[in-house]
């Protein structure tokens, strides 16, 4: 018997996958703002596959910007972590795909997303834990929103990670102008002052994202600001 080949999805298929999720979604802009960064990470950067979800040497991706996770679910479907049949039930009582991802229910999810501001501290702890275990190859990636950087837990994580030299830690900030910064330099200056390697790119340009994601940063954690269109009021 010939085995039917599994569907292979491309970036162009993501809009169709997003359209399958017709539940009551309160954070549409939060979903679409992350789409390109998520795709580039999962398509070209992260060393993780459905077959390697439990591999200690896998890269870890943590979604801190967990509200409006439709783009995340679409990318997980496209890469074979989640069955496409789950998408139409998004947000319903019985669906594993909730309005915040649950690591127990969603294959490939490393953390459960809830209160904003907790992802970066968890990523710092994850990077420290891997270092303590002698696992120096896995990269830790966390995607955050610009507004959640106001949380105090993030101030502490940013201040700690630089001096600790957590060079396997990578943060992607989706900047849709949801937050304002009084000091010159904004988000970038804040991370640079704490000893991070920082770059700002067009959050819709896949080549810019890829180059920033893969740039060397020896001895320092890496932060990429992905600027997208401002969030509408």
Short mmCIF file of C-alpha atoms in Angstrom, two decimals:
data_model
loop_
_atom_site.label_atom_id
_atom_site.label_comp_id
_atom_site.label_asym_id
_atom_site.label_seq_id
_atom_site.Cartn_x
_atom_site.Cartn_y
_atom_site.Cartn_z
CA UNK A 1 0.00 0.00 0.00
CA UNK A 2 1.31 3.41 -0.92
CA UNK A 3 1.41 5.83 2.00
CA UNK A 4 -0.21 9.17 1.28
CA UNK A 5 2.33 11.96 1.59
CA UNK A 6 1.70 14.45 4.37
CA UNK A 7 0.72 17.94 3.29
CA UNK A 8 3.68 20.32 3.19
CA UNK A 9 2.75 23.90 3.96
CA UNK A 10 4.55 27.07 2.91
CA UNK A 11 4.41 30.65 4.12
CA UNK A 12 1.74 31.36 1.50
CA UNK A 13 -0.52 28.80 3.19
CA UNK A 14 -0.52 30.58 6.55
CA UNK A 15 -3.35 32.98 5.74
CA UNK A 16 -5.55 30.02 4.85
CA UNK A 17 -4.65 28.27 8.09
CA UNK A 18 -5.43 31.42 10.05
CA UNK A 19 -8.84 31.65 8.37
CA UNK A 20 -9.76 28.22 9.76
CA UNK A 21 -9.69 29.63 13.29
CA UNK A 22 -13.07 31.31 13.47
CA UNK A 23 -13.58 31.42 17.23
CA UNK A 24 -14.04 34.52 19.35
CA UNK A 25 -10.55 36.00 19.13
CA UNK A 26 -9.97 39.25 21.00
CA UNK A 27 -6.36 39.83 19.96
CA UNK A 28 -6.17 39.66 16.17
CA UNK A 29 -3.37 42.25 15.79
CA UNK A 30 -1.33 40.41 18.41
CA UNK A 31 -1.55 37.29 16.26
CA UNK A 32 -0.71 38.80 12.90
CA UNK A 33 2.12 40.95 14.28
CA UNK A 34 4.10 37.81 15.16
CA UNK A 35 3.49 35.86 11.97
CA UNK A 36 6.67 36.61 10.03
CA UNK A 37 9.07 36.29 12.95
CA UNK A 38 7.51 32.97 13.94
CA UNK A 39 7.69 31.64 10.39
CA UNK A 40 11.36 32.53 9.92
CA UNK A 41 12.26 30.99 13.27
CA UNK A 42 10.47 27.70 12.67
CA UNK A 43 11.29 27.47 8.97
CA UNK A 44 14.97 28.42 9.02
CA UNK A 45 16.43 28.83 12.50
CA UNK A 46 15.08 26.60 15.27
CA UNK A 47 16.58 23.14 15.64
CA UNK A 48 13.38 21.43 16.68
CA UNK A 49 10.94 19.16 14.85
CA UNK A 50 7.92 17.09 15.88
CA UNK A 51 10.26 14.12 16.15
CA UNK A 52 12.64 16.02 18.47
CA UNK A 53 10.20 17.55 20.94
CA UNK A 54 11.77 15.60 23.83
CA UNK A 55 15.37 15.72 22.63
CA UNK A 56 17.55 17.40 25.29
CA UNK A 57 19.65 18.91 22.48
CA UNK A 58 16.70 20.64 20.82
CA UNK A 59 16.35 24.41 20.69
CA UNK A 60 13.67 25.83 23.00
CA UNK A 61 11.11 28.38 21.82
CA UNK A 62 9.03 30.16 24.48
CA UNK A 63 6.04 32.27 23.49
CA UNK A 64 5.66 34.98 26.10
CA UNK A 65 3.39 37.07 23.86
CA UNK A 66 0.76 34.38 24.25
CA UNK A 67 -2.43 36.37 23.83
CA UNK A 68 -3.68 36.07 20.29
CA UNK A 69 -1.80 32.84 19.52
CA UNK A 70 -3.38 32.18 16.12
CA UNK A 71 -0.16 32.75 14.17
CA UNK A 72 1.69 30.41 16.55
CA UNK A 73 -0.89 27.68 16.01
CA UNK A 74 -0.82 28.17 12.24
CA UNK A 75 2.96 27.81 12.17
CA UNK A 76 2.84 24.73 14.43
CA UNK A 77 0.36 23.16 12.01
CA UNK A 78 2.51 24.08 9.01
CA UNK A 79 5.53 22.42 10.61
CA UNK A 80 3.70 19.25 11.63
CA UNK A 81 3.47 19.72 15.40
CA UNK A 82 -0.32 20.15 15.49
CA UNK A 83 -2.96 18.54 13.22
CA UNK A 84 -4.80 20.94 10.93
CA UNK A 85 -8.08 19.40 12.09
CA UNK A 86 -7.67 21.18 15.43
CA UNK A 87 -7.81 24.68 13.98
CA UNK A 88 -11.59 25.09 13.39
CA UNK A 89 -12.26 24.41 17.07
CA UNK A 90 -9.86 27.11 18.23
CA UNK A 91 -10.94 28.70 21.49
CA UNK A 92 -13.87 26.34 22.11
CA UNK A 93 -14.36 24.60 25.44
CA UNK A 94 -13.13 21.20 24.29
CA UNK A 95 -10.30 22.42 22.05
CA UNK A 96 -6.64 22.02 23.10
CA UNK A 97 -5.99 25.31 21.28
CA UNK A 98 -6.96 27.93 23.81
CA UNK A 99 -6.64 31.70 23.79
CA UNK A 100 -3.33 31.16 25.56
CA UNK A 101 -1.21 28.14 24.60
CA UNK A 102 -1.05 25.34 27.17
CA UNK A 103 2.18 23.32 27.14
CA UNK A 104 0.32 20.24 28.39
CA UNK A 105 -2.18 20.36 25.53
CA UNK A 106 -0.28 21.85 22.58
CA UNK A 107 2.49 19.68 21.07
CA UNK A 108 5.69 21.68 20.75
CA UNK A 109 4.75 24.38 23.27
CA UNK A 110 7.50 24.73 25.87
CA UNK A 111 5.56 26.90 28.34
CA UNK A 112 1.98 27.81 29.15
CA UNK A 113 1.36 31.46 28.33
CA UNK A 114 -0.64 33.54 30.77
CA UNK A 115 0.40 36.73 32.53
CA UNK A 116 2.51 38.87 30.25
CA UNK A 117 6.07 39.38 31.38
CA UNK A 118 6.83 35.86 32.55
CA UNK A 119 8.40 34.45 29.36
CA UNK A 120 11.76 36.23 29.47
CA UNK A 121 12.46 35.29 33.12
CA UNK A 122 11.60 31.67 32.29
CA UNK A 123 13.92 31.83 29.29
CA UNK A 124 16.75 33.10 31.52
CA UNK A 125 16.15 30.20 33.89
CA UNK A 126 16.03 27.76 30.99
CA UNK A 127 19.35 29.01 29.62
CA UNK A 128 20.92 28.74 33.08
CA UNK A 129 19.54 25.23 33.52
CA UNK A 130 20.92 24.05 30.19
CA UNK A 131 24.31 25.54 31.03
CA UNK A 132 24.30 23.77 34.41
CA UNK A 133 23.59 20.46 32.67
CA UNK A 134 26.48 20.95 30.28
CA UNK A 135 24.13 21.38 27.31
CA UNK A 136 25.85 24.18 25.42
CA UNK A 137 24.39 23.72 21.93
CA UNK A 138 20.63 24.25 22.46
CA UNK A 139 19.52 27.82 21.88
CA UNK A 140 16.74 29.38 23.93
CA UNK A 141 14.40 31.74 22.09
CA UNK A 142 11.63 33.82 23.63
CA UNK A 143 9.18 36.06 21.77
CA UNK A 144 7.79 39.02 23.71
CA UNK A 145 5.69 42.07 22.98
CA UNK A 146 6.98 45.60 23.45
CA UNK A 147 4.36 46.53 26.05
CA UNK A 148 5.07 43.57 28.32
CA UNK A 149 8.61 44.86 28.83
CA UNK A 150 7.02 47.22 31.38
CA UNK A 151 6.68 44.26 33.76
CA UNK A 152 9.17 44.31 36.64
CA UNK A 153 10.13 40.67 36.13
CA UNK A 154 11.53 41.62 32.74
CA UNK A 155 13.66 44.40 34.21
CA UNK A 156 15.36 41.86 36.44
CA UNK A 157 15.78 39.29 33.65
CA UNK A 158 17.32 41.83 31.27
CA UNK A 159 19.69 43.12 33.96
CA UNK A 160 20.81 39.61 34.92
CA UNK A 161 21.25 37.95 31.53
CA UNK A 162 23.88 40.34 30.18
CA UNK A 163 26.42 40.13 33.01
CA UNK A 164 25.76 36.37 33.23
CA UNK A 165 26.92 36.01 29.62
CA UNK A 166 23.94 33.92 28.55
CA UNK A 167 24.94 33.76 24.90
CA UNK A 168 22.49 30.92 24.12
CA UNK A 169 19.59 33.22 25.06
CA UNK A 170 17.77 35.06 22.26
CA UNK A 171 14.85 37.45 22.64
CA UNK A 172 12.62 38.67 19.83
CA UNK A 173 10.63 41.79 20.66
CA UNK A 174 7.62 42.44 18.44
CA UNK A 175 7.44 46.23 18.41
CA UNK A 176 4.02 47.47 17.26
CA UNK A 177 4.31 50.76 19.17
CA UNK A 178 2.13 49.54 22.01
CA UNK A 179 4.47 51.12 24.55
CA UNK A 180 6.28 54.42 24.85
CA UNK A 181 9.77 55.00 26.21
CA UNK A 182 10.92 58.26 27.70
CA UNK A 183 14.66 57.66 27.40
CA UNK A 184 16.51 58.15 24.10
CA UNK A 185 17.07 54.91 22.20
CA UNK A 186 13.93 53.21 23.45
CA UNK A 187 13.91 49.42 23.69
CA UNK A 188 17.34 48.94 22.10
CA UNK A 189 19.12 51.25 24.54
CA UNK A 190 17.64 49.42 27.48
CA UNK A 191 19.04 46.05 26.41
CA UNK A 192 22.36 47.50 25.25
CA UNK A 193 22.90 49.10 28.65
CA UNK A 194 22.57 45.65 30.21
CA UNK A 195 25.23 44.16 27.95
CA UNK A 196 23.06 42.53 25.28
CA UNK A 197 23.80 42.30 21.56
CA UNK A 198 20.96 44.25 19.90
CA UNK A 199 19.64 44.76 16.38
CA UNK A 200 16.48 46.40 15.04
CA UNK A 201 14.93 45.09 11.82
CA UNK A 202 11.80 45.23 9.69
CA UNK A 203 9.54 42.61 11.28
CA UNK A 204 7.99 41.76 7.91
CA UNK A 205 11.26 41.28 5.99
CA UNK A 206 12.22 37.60 6.15
CA UNK A 207 15.81 38.10 5.05
CA UNK A 208 16.41 40.86 7.59
CA UNK A 209 14.89 38.67 10.29
CA UNK A 210 16.99 35.67 9.31
CA UNK A 211 20.23 37.64 9.21
CA UNK A 212 19.51 39.17 12.62
CA UNK A 213 18.50 35.83 14.11
CA UNK A 214 21.70 34.13 12.95
CA UNK A 215 24.23 36.92 13.57
CA UNK A 216 27.08 35.94 15.94
CA UNK A 217 27.05 37.41 19.45
CA UNK A 218 29.80 35.69 21.44
CA UNK A 219 29.54 36.02 25.19
CA UNK A 220 26.34 38.07 25.13
CA UNK A 221 22.61 37.34 24.94
CA UNK A 222 20.96 38.46 21.72
CA UNK A 223 17.93 40.69 21.26
CA UNK A 224 16.20 41.42 17.94
CA UNK A 225 13.57 44.15 17.73
CA UNK A 226 11.12 43.28 14.96
CA UNK A 227 9.28 46.45 14.06
CA UNK A 228 5.82 46.01 12.54
CA UNK A 229 2.98 48.36 11.72
CA UNK A 230 1.63 50.25 14.79
CA UNK A 231 -1.25 48.63 16.61
CA UNK A 232 -4.50 50.41 15.81
CA UNK A 233 -6.44 51.90 18.70
#
